[in-house]
PDB file of C-alpha atoms in Angstrom:
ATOM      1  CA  UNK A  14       2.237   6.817   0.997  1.00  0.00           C
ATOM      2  CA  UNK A  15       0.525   8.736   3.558  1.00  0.00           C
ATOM      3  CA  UNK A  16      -2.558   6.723   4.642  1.00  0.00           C
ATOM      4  CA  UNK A  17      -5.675   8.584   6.353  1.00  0.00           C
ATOM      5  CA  UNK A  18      -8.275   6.738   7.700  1.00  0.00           C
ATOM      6  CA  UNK A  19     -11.847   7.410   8.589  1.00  0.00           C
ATOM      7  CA  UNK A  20     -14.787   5.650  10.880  1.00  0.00           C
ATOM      8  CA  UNK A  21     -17.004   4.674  10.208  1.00  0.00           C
ATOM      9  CA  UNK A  22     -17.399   4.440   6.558  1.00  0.00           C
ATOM     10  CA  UNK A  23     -21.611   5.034   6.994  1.00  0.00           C
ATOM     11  CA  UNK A  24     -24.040   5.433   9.277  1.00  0.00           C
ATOM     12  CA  UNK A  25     -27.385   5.883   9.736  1.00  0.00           C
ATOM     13  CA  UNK A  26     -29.052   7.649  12.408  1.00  0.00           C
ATOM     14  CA  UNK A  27     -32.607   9.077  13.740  1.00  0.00           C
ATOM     15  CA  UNK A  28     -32.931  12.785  14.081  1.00  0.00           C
ATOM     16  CA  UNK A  29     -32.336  14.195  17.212  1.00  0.00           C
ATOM     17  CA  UNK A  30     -28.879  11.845  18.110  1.00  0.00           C
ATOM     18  CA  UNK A  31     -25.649  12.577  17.627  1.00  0.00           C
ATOM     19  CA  UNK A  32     -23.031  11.116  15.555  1.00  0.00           C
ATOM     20  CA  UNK A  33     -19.355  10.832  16.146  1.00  0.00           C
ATOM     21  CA  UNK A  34     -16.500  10.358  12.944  1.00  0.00           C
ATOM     22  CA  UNK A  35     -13.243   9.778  13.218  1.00  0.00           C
ATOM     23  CA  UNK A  36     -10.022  10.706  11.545  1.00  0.00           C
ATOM     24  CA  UNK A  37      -6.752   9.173  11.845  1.00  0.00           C
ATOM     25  CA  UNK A  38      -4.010   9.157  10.541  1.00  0.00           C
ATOM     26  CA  UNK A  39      -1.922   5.785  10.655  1.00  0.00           C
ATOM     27  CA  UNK A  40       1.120   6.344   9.386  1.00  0.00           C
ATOM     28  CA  UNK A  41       2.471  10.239  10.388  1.00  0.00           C
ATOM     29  CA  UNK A  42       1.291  13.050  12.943  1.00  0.00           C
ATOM     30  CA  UNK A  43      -0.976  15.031  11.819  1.00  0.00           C
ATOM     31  CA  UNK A  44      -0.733  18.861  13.926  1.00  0.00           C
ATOM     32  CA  UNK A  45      -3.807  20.157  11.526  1.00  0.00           C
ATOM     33  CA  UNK A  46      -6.452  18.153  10.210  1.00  0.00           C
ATOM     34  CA  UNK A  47      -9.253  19.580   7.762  1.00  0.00           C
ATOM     35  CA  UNK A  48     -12.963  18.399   8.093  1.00  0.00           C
ATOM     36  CA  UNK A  49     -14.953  19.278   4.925  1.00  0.00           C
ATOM     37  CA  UNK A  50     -18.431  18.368   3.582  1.00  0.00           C
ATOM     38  CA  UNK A  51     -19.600  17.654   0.297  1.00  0.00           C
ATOM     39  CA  UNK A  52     -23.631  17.699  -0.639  1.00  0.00           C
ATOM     40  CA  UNK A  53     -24.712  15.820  -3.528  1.00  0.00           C
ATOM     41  CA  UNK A  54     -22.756  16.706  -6.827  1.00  0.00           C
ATOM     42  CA  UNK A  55     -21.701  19.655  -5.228  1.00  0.00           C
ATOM     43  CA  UNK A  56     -17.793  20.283  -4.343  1.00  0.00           C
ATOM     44  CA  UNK A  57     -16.076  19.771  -1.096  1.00  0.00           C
ATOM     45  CA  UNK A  58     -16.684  22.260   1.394  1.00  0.00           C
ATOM     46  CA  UNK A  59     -14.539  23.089   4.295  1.00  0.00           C
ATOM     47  CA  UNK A  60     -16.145  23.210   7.516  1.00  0.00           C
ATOM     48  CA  UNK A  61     -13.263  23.244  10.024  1.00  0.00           C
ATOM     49  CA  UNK A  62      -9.781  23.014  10.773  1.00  0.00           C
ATOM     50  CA  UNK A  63      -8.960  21.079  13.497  1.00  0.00           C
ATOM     51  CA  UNK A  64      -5.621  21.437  15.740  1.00  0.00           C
ATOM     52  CA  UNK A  65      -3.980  19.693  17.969  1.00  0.00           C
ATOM     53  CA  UNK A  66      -4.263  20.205  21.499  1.00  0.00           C
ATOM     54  CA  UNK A  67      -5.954  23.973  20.912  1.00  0.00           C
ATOM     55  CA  UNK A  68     -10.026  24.684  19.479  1.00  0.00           C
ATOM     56  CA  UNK A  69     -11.115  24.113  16.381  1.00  0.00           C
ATOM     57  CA  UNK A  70     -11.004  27.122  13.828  1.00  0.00           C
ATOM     58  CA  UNK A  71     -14.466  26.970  11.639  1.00  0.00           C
ATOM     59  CA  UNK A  72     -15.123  28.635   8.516  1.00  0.00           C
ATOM     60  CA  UNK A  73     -18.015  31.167   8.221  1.00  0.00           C
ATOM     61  CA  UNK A  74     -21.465  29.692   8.490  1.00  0.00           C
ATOM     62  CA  UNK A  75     -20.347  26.569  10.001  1.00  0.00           C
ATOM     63  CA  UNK A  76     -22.260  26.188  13.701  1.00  0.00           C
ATOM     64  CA  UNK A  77     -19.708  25.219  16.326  1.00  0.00           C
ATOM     65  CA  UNK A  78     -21.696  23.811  18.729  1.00  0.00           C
ATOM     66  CA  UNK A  79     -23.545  21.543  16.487  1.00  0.00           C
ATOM     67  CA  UNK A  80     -20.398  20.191  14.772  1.00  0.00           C
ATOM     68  CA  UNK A  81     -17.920  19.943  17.885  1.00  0.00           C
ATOM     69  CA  UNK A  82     -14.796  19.234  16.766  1.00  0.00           C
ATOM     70  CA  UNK A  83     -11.705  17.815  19.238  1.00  0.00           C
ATOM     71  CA  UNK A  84      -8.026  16.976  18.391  1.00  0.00           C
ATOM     72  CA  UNK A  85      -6.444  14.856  20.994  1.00  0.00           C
ATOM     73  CA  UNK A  86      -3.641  13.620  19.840  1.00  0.00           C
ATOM     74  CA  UNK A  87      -1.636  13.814  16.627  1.00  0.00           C
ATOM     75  CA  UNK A  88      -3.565  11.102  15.057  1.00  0.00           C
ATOM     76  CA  UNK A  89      -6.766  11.633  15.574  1.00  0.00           C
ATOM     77  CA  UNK A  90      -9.558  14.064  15.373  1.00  0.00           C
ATOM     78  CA  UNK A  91     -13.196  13.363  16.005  1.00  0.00           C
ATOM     79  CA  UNK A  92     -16.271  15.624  14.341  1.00  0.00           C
ATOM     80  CA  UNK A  93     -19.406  14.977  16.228  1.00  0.00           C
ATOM     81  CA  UNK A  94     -22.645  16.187  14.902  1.00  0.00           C
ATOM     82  CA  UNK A  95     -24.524  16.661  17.451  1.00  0.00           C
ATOM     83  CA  UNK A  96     -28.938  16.803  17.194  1.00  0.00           C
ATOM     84  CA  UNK A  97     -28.501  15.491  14.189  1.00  0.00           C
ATOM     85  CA  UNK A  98     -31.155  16.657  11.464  1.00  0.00           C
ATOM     86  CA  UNK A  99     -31.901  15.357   7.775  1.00  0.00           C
ATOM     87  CA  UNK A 100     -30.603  18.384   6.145  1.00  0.00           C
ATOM     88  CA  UNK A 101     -27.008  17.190   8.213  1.00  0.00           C
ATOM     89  CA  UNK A 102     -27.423  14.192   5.700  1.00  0.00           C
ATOM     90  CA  UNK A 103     -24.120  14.758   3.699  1.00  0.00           C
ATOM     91  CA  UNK A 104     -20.639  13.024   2.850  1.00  0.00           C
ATOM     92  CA  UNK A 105     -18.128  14.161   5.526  1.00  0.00           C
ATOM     93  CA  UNK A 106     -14.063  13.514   4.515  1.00  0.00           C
ATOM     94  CA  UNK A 107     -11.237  14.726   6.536  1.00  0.00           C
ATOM     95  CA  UNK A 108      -7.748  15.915   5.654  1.00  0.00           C
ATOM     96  CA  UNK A 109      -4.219  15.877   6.765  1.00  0.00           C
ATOM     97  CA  UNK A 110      -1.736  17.711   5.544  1.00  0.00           C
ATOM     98  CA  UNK A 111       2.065  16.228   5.384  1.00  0.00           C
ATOM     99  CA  UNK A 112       4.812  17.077   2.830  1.00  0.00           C
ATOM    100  CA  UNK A 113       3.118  20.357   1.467  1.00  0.00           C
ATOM    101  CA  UNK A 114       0.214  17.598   0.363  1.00  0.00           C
ATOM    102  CA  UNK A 115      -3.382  16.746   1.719  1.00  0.00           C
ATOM    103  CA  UNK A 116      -3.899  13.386   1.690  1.00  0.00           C
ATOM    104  CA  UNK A 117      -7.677  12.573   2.656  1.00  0.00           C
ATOM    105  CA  UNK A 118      -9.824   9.701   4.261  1.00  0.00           C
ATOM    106  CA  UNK A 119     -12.235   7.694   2.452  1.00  0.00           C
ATOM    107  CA  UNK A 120     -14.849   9.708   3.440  1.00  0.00           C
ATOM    108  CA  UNK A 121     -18.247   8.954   5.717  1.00  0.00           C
ATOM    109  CA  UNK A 122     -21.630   8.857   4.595  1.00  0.00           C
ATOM    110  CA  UNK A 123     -24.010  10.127   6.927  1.00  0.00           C
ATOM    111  CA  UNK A 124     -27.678   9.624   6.610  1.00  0.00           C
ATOM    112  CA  UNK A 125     -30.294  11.334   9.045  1.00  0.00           C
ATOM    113  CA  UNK A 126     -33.615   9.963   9.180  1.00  0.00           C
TER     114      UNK A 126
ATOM    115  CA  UNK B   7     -10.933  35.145  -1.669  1.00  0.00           C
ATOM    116  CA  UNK B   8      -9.423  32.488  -3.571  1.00  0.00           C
ATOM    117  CA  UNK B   9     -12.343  31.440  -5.875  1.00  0.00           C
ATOM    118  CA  UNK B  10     -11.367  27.901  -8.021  1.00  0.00           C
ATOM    119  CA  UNK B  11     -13.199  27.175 -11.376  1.00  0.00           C
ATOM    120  CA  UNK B  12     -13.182  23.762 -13.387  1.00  0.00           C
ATOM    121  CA  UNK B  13     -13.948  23.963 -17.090  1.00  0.00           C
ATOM    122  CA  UNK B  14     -15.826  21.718 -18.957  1.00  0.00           C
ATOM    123  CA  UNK B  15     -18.169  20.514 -15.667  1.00  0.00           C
ATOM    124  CA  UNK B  16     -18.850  17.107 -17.887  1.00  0.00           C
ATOM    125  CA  UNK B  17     -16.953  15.781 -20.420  1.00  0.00           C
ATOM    126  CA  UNK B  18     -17.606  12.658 -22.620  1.00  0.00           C
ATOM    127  CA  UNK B  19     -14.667  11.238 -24.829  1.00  0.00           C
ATOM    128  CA  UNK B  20     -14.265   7.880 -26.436  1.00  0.00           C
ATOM    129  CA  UNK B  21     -11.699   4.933 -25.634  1.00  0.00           C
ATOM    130  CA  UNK B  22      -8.198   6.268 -26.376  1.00  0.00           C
ATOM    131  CA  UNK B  23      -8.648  10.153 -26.860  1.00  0.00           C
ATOM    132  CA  UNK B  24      -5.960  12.392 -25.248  1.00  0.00           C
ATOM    133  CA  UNK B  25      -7.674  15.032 -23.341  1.00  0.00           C
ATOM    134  CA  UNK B  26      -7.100  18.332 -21.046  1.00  0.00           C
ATOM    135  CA  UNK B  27      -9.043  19.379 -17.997  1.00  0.00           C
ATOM    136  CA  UNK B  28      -8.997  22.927 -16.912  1.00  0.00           C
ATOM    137  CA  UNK B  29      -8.806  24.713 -13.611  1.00  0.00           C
ATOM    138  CA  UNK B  30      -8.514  28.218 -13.297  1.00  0.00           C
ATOM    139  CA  UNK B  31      -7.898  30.431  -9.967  1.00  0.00           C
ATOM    140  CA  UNK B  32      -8.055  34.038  -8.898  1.00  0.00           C
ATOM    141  CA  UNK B  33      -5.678  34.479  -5.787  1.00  0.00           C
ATOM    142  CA  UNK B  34      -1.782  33.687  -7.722  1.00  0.00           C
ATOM    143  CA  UNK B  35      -0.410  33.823  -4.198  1.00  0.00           C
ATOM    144  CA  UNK B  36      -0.744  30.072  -4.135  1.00  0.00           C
ATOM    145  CA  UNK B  37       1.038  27.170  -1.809  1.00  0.00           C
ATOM    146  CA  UNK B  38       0.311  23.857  -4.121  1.00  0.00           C
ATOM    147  CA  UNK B  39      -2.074  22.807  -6.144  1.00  0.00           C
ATOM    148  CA  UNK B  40      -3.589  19.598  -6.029  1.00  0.00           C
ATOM    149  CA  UNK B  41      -5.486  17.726  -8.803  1.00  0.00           C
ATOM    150  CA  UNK B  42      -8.106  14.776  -7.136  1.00  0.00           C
ATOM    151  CA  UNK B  43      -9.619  12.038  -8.622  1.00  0.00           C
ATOM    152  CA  UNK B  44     -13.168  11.178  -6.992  1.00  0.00           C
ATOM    153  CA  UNK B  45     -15.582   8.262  -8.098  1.00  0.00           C
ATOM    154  CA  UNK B  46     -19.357   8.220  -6.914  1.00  0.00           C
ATOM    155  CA  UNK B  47     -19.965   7.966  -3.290  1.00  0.00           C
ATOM    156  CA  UNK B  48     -16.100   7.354  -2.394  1.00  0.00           C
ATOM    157  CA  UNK B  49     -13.325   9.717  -1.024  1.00  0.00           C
ATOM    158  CA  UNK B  50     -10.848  11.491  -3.179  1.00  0.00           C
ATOM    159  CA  UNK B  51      -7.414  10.270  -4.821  1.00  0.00           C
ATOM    160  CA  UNK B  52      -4.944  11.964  -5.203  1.00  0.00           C
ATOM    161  CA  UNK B  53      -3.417  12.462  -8.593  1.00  0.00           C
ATOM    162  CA  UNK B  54      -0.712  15.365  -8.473  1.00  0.00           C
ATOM    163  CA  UNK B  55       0.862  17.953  -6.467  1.00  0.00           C
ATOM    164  CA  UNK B  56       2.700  20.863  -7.518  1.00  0.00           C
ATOM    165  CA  UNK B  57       4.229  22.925  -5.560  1.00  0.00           C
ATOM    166  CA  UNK B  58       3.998  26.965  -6.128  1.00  0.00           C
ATOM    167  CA  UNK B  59       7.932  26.843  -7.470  1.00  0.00           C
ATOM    168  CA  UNK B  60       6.902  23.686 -10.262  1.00  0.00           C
ATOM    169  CA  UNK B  61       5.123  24.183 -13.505  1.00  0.00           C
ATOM    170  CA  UNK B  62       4.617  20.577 -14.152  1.00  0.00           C
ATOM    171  CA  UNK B  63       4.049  17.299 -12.733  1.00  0.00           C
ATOM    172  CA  UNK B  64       4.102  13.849 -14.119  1.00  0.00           C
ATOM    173  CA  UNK B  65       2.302  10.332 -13.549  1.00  0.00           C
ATOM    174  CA  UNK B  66       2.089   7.704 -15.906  1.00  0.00           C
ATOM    175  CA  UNK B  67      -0.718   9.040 -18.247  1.00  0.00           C
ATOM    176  CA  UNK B  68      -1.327  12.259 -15.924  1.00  0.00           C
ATOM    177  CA  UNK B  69       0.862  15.240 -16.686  1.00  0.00           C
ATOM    178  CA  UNK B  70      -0.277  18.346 -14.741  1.00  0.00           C
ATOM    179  CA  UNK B  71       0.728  21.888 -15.430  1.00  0.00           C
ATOM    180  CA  UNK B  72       0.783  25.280 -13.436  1.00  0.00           C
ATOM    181  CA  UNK B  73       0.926  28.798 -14.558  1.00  0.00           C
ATOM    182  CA  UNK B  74       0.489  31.210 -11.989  1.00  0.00           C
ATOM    183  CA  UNK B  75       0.592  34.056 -13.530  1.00  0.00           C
ATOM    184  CA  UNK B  76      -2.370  33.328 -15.956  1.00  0.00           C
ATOM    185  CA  UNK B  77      -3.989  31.515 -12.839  1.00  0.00           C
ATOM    186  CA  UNK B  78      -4.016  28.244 -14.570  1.00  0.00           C
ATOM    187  CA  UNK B  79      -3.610  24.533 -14.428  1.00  0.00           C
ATOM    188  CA  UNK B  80      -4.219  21.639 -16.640  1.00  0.00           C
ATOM    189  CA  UNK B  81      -4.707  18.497 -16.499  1.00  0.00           C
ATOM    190  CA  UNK B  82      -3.969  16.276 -19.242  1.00  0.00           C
ATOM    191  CA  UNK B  83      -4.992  12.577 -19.546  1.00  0.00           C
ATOM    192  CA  UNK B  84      -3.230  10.600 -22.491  1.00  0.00           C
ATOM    193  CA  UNK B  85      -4.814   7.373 -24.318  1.00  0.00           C
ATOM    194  CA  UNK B  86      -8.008   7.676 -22.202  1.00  0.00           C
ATOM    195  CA  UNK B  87      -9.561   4.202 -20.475  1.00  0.00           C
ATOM    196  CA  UNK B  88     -13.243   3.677 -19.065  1.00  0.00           C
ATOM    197  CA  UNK B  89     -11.464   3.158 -15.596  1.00  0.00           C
ATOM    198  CA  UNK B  90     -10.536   6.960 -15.971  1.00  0.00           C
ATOM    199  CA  UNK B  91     -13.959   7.730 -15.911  1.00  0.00           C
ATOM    200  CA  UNK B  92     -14.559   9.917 -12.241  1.00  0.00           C
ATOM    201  CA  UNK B  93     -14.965  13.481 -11.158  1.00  0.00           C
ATOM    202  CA  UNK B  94     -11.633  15.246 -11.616  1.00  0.00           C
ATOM    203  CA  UNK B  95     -11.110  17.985  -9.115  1.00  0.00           C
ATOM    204  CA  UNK B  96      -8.459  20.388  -8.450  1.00  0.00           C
ATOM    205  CA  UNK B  97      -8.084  22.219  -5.275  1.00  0.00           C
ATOM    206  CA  UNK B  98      -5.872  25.581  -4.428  1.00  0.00           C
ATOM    207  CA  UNK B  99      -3.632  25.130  -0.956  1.00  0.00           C
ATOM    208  CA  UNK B 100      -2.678  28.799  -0.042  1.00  0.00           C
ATOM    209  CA  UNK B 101      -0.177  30.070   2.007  1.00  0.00           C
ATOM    210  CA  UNK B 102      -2.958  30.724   5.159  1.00  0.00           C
ATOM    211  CA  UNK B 103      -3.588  27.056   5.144  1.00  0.00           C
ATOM    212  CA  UNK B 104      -7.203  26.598   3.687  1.00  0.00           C
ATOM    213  CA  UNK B 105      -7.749  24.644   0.089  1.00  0.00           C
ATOM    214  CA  UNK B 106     -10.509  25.646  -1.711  1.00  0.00           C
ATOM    215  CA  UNK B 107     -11.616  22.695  -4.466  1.00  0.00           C
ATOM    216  CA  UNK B 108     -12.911  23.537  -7.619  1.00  0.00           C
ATOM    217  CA  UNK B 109     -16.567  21.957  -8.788  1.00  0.00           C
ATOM    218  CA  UNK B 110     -15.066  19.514 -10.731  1.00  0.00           C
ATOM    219  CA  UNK B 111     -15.218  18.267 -14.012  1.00  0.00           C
ATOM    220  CA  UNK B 112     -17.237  15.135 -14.373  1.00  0.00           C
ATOM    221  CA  UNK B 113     -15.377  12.351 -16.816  1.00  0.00           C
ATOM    222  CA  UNK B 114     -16.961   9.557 -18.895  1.00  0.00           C
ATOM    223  CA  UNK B 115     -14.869   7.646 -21.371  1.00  0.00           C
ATOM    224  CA  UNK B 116     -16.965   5.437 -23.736  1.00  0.00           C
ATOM    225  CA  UNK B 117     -15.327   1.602 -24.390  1.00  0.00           C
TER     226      UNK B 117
END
């Protein structure tokens, strides 16, 4: 099946620096990817949708220029958080959409100390 | 706005009990629906699709159903195994191309 990947898996960073995650997907193009986060037993969220080769479309609430979003290609879209702050300390997964089905990445854990 | 609910939001069952997890959905004017298996502090499986024109889908143990017009879908898990135990989520694809996920409904199945 459709295979999404995600990097990196976790990462830890100081407050202040900005992170970048990737989203790929290995085995199809991917025109729209999704970029959600999730918060501690809380449901997934979405942030952004990311297409190809045109800006990012984010939902309501979601600050563009700290989480910049850019789809180069049609396998891969990067989410940078950018001054990264503790309360950005969340699970991050991504999304692609083929065959009328999402199939998502593994996920990345990002903690801001 | 589409707004997704997930009834119970915990559920504890012992080894081998058939059991049905509930989603429910306000906006009928649907494009799939997606049931998602998530365990702690990983990323989320998927289980079933059904597409808008399907009322059912089936998986080994996992048969999902879809009513639109009630705004439903279950999700029912036959001859239950600790290895089922996750967060079950389902999540509403519409037609303007956002999902929204429900809460979830949190699984443990006692050996």
């Amino acid at each position: 099946g459709a295979v999404v990947s995600q990097h990196p898996s976790w990462v830890i960073c100081k407050s202040g620096t900005s992170v970048k995650i990737e989203c790929r997907s290995l085995d199809f193009q991917a025109t729209t990817m999704f970029w959600y986060r999730q918060f501690p037993k809380q449901s997934l969220m979405l942030m952004a949708t990311s297409n190809e080769g045109s800006k990012a479309t984010y939902e309501q609430g979601v600050e563009k220029d700290k989480f910049l979003i850019n789809h180069a290609s049609l396998t891969l879209s990067t989410l940078t958080v950018t001054s990264a702050h503790p309360e950005d300390s969340s699970f991050y997964i991504c999304s692609a959409i083929r065959d009328r089905g999402q199939y998502f990445g593994p996920g990345t854990r990002l903690t801001v100390t | 706005k589409q707004e997704v609910t997930q009834i119970p939001a915990a559920l504890s069952v012992p080894e081998g009990e058939n059991l049905v997890l509930n989603c429910s959905f306000t906006d009928s004017a649907i494009y799939n629906l997606q049931w998602f298996r998530q365990d702690p502090g990983k990323g989320l499986t998927s289980l079933l699709l059904i597409q808008s024109s399907q009322r059912e889908q089936t998986s080994g143990r996992l048969n999902a159903s879809l009513d639109k017009s009630s705004g439903r879908s279950t999700l029912y898990i036959a001859a239950s195994q600790p290895g089922d135990s996750a967060t079950y989520l389902c999540a509403i694809y519409t037609n303007a191309g956002k999902s929204t996920f429900g809460d979830g409904t949190t699984l443990t199945v006692k050996p």
